[in-house]
Tab-separated table of C-alpha atoms in Angstrom:
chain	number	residue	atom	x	y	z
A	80	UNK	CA	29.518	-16.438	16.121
A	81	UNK	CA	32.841	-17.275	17.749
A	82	UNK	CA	31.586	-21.304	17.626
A	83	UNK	CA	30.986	-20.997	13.648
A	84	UNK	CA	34.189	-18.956	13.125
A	85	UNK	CA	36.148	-22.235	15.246
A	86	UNK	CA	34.059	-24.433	13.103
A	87	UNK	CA	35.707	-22.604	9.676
A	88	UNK	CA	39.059	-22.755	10.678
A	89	UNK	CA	39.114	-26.211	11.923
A	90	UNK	CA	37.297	-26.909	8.377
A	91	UNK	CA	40.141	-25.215	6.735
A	92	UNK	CA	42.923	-26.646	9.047
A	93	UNK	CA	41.796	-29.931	8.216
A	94	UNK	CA	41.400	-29.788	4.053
A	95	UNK	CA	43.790	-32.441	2.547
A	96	UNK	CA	45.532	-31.753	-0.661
A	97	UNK	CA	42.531	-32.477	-2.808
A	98	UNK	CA	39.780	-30.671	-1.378
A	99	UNK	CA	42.171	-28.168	-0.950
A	100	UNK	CA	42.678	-27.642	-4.673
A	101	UNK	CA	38.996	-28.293	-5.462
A	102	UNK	CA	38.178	-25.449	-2.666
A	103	UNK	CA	41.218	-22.769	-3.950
A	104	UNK	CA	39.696	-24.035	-8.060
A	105	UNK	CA	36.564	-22.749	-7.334
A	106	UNK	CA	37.162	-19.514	-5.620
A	107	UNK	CA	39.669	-18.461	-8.119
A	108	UNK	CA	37.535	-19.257	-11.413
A	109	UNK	CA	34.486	-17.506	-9.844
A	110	UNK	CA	36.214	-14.670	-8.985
A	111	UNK	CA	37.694	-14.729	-12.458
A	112	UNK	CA	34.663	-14.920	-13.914
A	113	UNK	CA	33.482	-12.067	-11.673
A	114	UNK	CA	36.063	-9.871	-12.928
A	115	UNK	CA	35.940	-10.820	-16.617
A	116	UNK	CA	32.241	-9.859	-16.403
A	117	UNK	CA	32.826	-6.494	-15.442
A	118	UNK	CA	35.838	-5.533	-17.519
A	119	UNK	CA	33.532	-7.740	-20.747
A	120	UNK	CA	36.312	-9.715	-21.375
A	121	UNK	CA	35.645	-12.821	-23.724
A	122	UNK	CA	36.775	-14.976	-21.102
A	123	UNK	CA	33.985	-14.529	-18.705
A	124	UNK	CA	31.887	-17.901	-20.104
A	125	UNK	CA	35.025	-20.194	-20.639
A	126	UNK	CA	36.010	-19.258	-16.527
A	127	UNK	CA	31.850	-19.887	-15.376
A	128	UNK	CA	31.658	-22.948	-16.943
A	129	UNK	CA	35.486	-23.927	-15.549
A	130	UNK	CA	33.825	-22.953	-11.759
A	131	UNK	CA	30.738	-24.948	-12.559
A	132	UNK	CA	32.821	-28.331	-13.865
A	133	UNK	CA	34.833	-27.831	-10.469
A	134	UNK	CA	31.739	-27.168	-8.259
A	135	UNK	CA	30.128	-30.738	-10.214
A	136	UNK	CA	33.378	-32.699	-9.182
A	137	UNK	CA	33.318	-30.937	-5.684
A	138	UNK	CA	30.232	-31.982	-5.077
A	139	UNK	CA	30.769	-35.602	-6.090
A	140	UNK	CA	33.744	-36.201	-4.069
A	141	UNK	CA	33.785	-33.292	-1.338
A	142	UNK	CA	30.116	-32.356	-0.981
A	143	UNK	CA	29.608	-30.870	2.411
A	144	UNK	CA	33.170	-28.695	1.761
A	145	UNK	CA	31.401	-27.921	-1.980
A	146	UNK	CA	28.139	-27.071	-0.364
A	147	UNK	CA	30.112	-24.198	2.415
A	148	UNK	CA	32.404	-23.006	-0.677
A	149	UNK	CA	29.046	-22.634	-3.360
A	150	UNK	CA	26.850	-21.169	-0.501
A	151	UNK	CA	29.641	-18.242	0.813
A	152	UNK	CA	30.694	-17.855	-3.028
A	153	UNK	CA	26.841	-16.292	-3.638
A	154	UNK	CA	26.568	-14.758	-0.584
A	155	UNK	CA	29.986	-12.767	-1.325
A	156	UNK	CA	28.548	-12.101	-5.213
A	157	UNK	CA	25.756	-10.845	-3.812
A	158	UNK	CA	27.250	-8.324	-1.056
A	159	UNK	CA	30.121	-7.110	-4.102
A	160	UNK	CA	27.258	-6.775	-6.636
A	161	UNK	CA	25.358	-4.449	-4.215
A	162	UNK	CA	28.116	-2.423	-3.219
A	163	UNK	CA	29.206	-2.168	-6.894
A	164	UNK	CA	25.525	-0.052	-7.719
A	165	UNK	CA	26.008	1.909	-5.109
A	166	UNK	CA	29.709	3.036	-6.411
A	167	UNK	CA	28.202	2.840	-10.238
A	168	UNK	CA	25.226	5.039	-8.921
A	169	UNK	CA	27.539	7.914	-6.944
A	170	UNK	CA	29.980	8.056	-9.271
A	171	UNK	CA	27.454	8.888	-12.172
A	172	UNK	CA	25.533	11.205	-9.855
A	173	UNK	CA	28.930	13.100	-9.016
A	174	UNK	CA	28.566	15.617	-12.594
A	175	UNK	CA	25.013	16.946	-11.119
A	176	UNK	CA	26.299	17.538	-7.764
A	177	UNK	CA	29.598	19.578	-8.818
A	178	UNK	CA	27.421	21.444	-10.957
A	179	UNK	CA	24.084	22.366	-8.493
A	180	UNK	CA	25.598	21.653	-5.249
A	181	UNK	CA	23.907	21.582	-2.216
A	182	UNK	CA	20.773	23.296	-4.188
A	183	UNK	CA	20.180	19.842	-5.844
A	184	UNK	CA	18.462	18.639	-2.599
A	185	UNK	CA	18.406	21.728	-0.159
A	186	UNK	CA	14.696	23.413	0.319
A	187	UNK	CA	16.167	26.981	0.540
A	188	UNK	CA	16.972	27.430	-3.109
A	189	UNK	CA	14.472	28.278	-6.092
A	190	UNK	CA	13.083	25.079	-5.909
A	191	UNK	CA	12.551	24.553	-9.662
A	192	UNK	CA	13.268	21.885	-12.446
A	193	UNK	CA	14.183	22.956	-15.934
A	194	UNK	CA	16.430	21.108	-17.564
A	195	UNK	CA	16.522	22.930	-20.798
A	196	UNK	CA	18.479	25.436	-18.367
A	197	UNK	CA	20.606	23.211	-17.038
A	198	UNK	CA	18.522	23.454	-13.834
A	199	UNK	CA	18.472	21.026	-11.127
A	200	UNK	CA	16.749	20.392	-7.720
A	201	UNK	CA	14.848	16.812	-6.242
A	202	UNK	CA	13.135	18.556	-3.676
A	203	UNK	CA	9.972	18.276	-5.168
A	204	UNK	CA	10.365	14.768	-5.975
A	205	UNK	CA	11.988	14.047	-2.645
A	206	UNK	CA	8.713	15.925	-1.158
A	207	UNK	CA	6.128	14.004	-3.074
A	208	UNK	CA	8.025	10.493	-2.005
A	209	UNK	CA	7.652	11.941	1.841
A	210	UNK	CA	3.849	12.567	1.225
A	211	UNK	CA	2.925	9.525	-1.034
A	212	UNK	CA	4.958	7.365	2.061
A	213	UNK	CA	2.782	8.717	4.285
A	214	UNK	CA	-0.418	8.664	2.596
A	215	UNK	CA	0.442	4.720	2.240
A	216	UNK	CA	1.854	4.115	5.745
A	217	UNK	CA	-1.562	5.477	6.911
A	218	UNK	CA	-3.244	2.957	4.266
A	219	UNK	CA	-0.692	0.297	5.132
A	220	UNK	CA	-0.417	0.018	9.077
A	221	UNK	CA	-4.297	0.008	10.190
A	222	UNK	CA	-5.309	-2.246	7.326
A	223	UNK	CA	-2.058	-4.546	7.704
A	224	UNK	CA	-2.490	-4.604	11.890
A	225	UNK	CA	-5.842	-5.413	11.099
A	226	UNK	CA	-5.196	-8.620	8.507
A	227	UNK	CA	-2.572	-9.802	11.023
A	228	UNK	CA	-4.550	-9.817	13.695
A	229	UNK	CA	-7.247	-11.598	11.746
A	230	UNK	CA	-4.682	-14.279	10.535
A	231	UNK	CA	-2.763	-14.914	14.345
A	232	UNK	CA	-5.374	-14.377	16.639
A	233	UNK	CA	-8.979	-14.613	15.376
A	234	UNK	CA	-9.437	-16.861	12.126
A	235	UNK	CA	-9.775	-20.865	12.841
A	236	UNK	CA	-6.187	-22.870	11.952
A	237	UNK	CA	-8.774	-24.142	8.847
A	238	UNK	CA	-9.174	-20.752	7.348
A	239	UNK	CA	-5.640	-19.655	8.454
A	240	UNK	CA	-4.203	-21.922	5.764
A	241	UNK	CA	-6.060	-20.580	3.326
A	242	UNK	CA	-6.107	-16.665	3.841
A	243	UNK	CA	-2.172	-15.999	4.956
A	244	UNK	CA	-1.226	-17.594	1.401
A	245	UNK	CA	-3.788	-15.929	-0.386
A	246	UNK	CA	-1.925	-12.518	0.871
A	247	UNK	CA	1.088	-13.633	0.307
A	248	UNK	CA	0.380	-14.286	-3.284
A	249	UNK	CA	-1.037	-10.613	-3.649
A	250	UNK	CA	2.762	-10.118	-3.134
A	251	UNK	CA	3.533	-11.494	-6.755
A	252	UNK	CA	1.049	-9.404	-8.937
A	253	UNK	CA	3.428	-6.930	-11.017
A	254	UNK	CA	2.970	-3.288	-10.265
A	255	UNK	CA	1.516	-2.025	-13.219
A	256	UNK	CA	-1.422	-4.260	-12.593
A	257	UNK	CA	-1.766	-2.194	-10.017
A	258	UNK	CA	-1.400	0.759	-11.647
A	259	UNK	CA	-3.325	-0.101	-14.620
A	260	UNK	CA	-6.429	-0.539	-11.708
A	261	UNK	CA	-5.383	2.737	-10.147
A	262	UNK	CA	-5.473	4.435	-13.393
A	263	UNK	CA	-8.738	3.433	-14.832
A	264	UNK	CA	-10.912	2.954	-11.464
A	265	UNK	CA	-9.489	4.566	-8.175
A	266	UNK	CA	-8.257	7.482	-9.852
A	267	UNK	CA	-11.177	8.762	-11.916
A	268	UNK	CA	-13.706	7.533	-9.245
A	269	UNK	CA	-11.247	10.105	-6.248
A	270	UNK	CA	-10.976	12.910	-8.874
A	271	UNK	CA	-14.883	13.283	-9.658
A	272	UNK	CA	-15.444	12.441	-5.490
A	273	UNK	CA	-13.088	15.152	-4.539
A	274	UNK	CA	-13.027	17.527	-7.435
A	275	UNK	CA	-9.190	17.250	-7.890
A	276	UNK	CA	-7.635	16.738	-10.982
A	277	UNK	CA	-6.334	13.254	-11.918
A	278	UNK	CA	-2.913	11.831	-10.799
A	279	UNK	CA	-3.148	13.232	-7.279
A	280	UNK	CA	-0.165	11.883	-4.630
A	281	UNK	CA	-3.028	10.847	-2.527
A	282	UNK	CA	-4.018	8.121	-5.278
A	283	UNK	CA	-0.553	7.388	-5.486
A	284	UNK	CA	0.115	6.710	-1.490
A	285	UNK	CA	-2.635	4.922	-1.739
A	286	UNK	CA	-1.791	2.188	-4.556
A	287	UNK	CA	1.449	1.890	-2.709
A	288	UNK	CA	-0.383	1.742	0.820
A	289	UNK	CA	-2.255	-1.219	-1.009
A	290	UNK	CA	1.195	-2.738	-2.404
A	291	UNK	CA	2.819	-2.783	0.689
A	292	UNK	CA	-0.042	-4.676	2.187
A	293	UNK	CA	1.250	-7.896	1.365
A	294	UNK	CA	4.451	-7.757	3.050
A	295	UNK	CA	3.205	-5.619	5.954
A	296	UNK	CA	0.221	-8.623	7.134
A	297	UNK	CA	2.870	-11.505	6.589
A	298	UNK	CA	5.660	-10.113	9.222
A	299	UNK	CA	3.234	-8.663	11.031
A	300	UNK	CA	1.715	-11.672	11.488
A	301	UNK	CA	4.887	-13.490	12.136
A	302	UNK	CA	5.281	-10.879	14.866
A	303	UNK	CA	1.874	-11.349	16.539
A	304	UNK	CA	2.345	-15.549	16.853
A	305	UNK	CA	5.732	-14.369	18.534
A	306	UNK	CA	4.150	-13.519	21.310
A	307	UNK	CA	4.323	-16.242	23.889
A	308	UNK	CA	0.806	-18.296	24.425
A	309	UNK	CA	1.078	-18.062	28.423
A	310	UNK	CA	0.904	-14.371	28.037
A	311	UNK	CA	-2.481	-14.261	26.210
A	312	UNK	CA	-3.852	-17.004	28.309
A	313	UNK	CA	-2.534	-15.445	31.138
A	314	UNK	CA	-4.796	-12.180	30.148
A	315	UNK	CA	-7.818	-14.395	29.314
A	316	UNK	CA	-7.610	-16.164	32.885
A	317	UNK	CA	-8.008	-12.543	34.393
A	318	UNK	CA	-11.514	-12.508	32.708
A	319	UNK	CA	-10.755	-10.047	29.838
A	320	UNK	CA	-11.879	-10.043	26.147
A	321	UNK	CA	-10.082	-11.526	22.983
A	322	UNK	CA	-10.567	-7.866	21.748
A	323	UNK	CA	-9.153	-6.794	25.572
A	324	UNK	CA	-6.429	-9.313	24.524
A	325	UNK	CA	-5.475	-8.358	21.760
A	326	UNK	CA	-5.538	-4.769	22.378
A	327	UNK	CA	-3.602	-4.965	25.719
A	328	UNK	CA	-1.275	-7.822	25.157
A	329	UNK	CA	-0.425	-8.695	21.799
A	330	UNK	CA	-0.463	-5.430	20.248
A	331	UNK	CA	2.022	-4.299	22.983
A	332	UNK	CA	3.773	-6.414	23.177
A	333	UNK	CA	4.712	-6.716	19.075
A	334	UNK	CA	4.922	-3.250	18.602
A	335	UNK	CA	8.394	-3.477	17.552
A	336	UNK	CA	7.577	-6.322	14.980
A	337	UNK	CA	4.547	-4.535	13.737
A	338	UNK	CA	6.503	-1.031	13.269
A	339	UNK	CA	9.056	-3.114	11.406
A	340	UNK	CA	6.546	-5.171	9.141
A	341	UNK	CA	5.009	-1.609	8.129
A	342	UNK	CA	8.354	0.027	7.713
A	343	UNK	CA	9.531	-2.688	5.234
A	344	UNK	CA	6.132	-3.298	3.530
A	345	UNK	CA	6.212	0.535	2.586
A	346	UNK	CA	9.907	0.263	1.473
A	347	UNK	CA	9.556	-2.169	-0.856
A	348	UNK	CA	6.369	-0.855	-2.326
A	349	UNK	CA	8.265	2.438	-2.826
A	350	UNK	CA	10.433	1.724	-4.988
A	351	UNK	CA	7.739	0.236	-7.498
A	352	UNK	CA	7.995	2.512	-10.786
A	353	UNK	CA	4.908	1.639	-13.010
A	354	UNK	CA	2.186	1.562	-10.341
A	355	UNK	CA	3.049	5.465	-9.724
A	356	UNK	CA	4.487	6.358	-13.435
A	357	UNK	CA	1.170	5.248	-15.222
A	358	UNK	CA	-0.995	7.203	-12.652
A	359	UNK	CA	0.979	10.682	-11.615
A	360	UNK	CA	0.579	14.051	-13.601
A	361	UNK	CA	4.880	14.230	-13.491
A	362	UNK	CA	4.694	17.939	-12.411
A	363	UNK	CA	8.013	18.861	-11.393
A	364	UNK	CA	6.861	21.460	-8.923
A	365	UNK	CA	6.275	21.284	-5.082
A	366	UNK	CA	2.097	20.815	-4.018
A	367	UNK	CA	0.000	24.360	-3.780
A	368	UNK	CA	-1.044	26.029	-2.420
A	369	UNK	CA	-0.036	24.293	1.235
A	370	UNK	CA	2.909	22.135	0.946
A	371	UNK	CA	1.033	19.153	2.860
A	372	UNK	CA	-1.664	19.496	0.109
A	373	UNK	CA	-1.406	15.879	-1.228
A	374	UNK	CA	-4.625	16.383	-3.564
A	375	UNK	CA	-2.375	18.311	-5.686
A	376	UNK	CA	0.377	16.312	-7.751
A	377	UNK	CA	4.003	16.378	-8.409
A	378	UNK	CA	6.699	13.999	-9.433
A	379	UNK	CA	8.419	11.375	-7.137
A	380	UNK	CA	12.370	9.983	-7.172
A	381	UNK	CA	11.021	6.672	-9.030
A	382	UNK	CA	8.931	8.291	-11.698
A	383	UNK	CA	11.303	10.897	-12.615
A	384	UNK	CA	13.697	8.090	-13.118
A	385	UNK	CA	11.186	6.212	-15.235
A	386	UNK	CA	9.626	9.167	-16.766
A	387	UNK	CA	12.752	10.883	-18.150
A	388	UNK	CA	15.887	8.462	-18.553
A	389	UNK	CA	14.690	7.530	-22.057
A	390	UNK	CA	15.136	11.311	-23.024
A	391	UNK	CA	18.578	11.815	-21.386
A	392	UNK	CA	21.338	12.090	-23.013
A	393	UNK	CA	24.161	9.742	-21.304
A	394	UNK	CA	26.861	11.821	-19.940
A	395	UNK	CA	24.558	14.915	-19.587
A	396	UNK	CA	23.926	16.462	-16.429
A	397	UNK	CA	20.111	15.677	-16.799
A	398	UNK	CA	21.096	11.888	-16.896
A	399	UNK	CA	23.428	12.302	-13.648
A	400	UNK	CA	20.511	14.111	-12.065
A	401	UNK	CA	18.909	10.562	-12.480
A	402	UNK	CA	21.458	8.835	-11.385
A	403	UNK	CA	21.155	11.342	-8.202
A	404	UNK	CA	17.470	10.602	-8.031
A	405	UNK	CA	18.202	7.072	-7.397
A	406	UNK	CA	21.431	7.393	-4.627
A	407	UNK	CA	18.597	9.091	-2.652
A	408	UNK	CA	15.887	5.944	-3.395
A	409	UNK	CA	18.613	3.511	-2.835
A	410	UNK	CA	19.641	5.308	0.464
A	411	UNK	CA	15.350	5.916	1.278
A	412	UNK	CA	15.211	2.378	1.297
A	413	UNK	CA	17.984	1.013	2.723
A	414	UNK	CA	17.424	3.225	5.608
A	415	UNK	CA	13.709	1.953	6.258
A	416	UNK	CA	15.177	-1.590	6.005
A	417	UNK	CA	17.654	-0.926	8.471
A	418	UNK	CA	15.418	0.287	11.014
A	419	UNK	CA	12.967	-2.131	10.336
A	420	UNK	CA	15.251	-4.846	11.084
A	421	UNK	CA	16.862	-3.138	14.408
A	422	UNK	CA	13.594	-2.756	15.367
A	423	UNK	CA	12.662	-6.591	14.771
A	424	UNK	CA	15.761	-8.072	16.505
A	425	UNK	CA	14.327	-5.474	19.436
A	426	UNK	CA	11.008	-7.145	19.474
A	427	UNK	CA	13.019	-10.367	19.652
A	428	UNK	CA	15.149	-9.347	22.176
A	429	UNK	CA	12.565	-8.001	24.129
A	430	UNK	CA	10.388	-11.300	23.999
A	431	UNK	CA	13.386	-13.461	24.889
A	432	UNK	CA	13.767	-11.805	28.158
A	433	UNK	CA	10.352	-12.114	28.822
A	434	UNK	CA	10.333	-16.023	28.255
């Protein structure tokens, strides 16, 4: 870090006039354009195109310095825009907090949604997310080990080409594809097999188990070929199995890359909206008669988002009680990519000192 941040100022220190005014043109009529967007002036396409005509001369005459300026210019966009929903989403949540409190998420209140009563709580929905994530971590993690191992350690490089892009293109198919499926064949076929009624959270952790699968077998897999080559042949020189192999070294030894793979696959399959909205029975009630019982159904953070905003009124508390619903998604998810990614660089760590 301190060999790139030498690099920068020396880039900097050594700008003549020129690129200095093509670099200090740029930055300024982006982040014009940036803030005309926001407060929707009319300027906001006369100032983009003025960055763009700057960037196209930049790049003819100064195109490594155009190339840093373009590159850190999205990079910053992006980081602002993200911290910019987070504000929007607090501050519209902030009416439906001073009115319910702490009883908008604690588990020690009355527990119930009406909204005709101006009555607010997600713990329902923040208890069906916690079951339908668990129903499709245990769909996700044995069924994306299993593919990864397939993929790193067992298929032939011929047949290796052919299967870890197939799975990575199950990645692109929309959600309510999957829904639509989960709708017309897993659901009915679970509900007559288990005498349940339809839209179950089991059905629904496991669409999103199945989602996530995608994700989950690609870093996963990227985690297994980590693993150093002298280490397995090391184990298979001792006499063991592939399956010993496998079991005992590779497994082991990318636990922390397989813990992240399933801890990302599952957080970007649960924030998916249609797969679960088409499917659920959007009871806003916790599971009965055990809490655990996910045969039963109830509503989730994503689906009462996509269920109810086109029936809120904006500026009501029922539409800040959305807004709510989704600081506690964005902050779900965040918080299983963070981990997943400390627990990556661990696995990365831990395999450089073992090199």
């Amino acid at each position: 870090m301190r060999d790139r941040t030498a690099a920068l100022v020396r880039t900097v220190a050594d700008l003549d006039r020129l690129s200095l005014f093509l670099a200090a043109a740029q930055i300024l009529l982006i982040t014009g354009a940036f803030g005309s967007l926001l407060a929707q002036s009319n300027w906001t396409m006369v100032l983009l195109y003025g960055f763009l005509l700057a960037a196209g001369v930049g790049w003819i005459v100064r195109q490594a310095l155009t190339a840093k300026i373009v590159t850190f210019l999205m990079t910053a966009t992006t980081l602002v825009t993200l911290g910019l929903i987070a504000a929007f989403l607090v501050r519209e949540s902030i009416p439906v907090v001073r009115h319910s409190g702490l009883g908008l998420i604690s588990p020690f209140g009355s527990n119930e949604w009406a909204a005709s009563q101006q009555q607010f709580t997600l713990v329902p929905m923040i208890w069906g997310t916690a079951l339908t994530t668990g129903v499709a971590i245990l769909v996700a993690a044995p069924f994306g080990v299993a593919g990864a191992l397939f993929i790193s350690d067992i298929a032939p490089d011929w047949l290796r080409e052919i299967v870890k892009p197939a799975v990575e293109l199950l990645a692109g198919i929309p959600s309510i594809v999957y829904g639509f499926i989960g709708v017309t064949i897993i659901d009915p076929y679970v509900a007559n097999l288990l005498s349940i009624s339809p839209g179950a959270l089991f059905v629904i952790g496991l669409i999103i188990g199945f989602m996530a699968l995608p994700t989950v077998i690609s870093v996963a897999e990227d985690a297994l070929s980590a693993v150093p080559e002298s280490m397995k042949d090391g184990s298979l020189a001792m006499g063991v199995t592939d399956w010993q192999t496998m079991k005992s070294v590779s497994i082991p030894t990318a636990f922390s890359g397989i813990s992240a793979a399933v801890l990302l696959g599952v957080g970007r399959a649960i924030g998916e909206t249609m797969a679960a909205t088409v499917i659920i029975a959007h009871s806003r009630r916790l599971p009965g008669p055990e809490l655990y019982n996910v045969f039963d159904s109830t509503e989730t953070l994503t689906t009462l988002i996509a269920s109810s905003y086109g029936n809120a009124t904006p500026g009501s508390k029922f539409m800040s009680a959305l807004f709510a619903a989704g600081v506690l998604l964005l902050v779900i998810v965040t918080g299983l990519g963070i981990v997943s990614q400390l627990i990556e660089q661990r696995m990365h760590r831990k395999l450089g000192e073992g090199q």
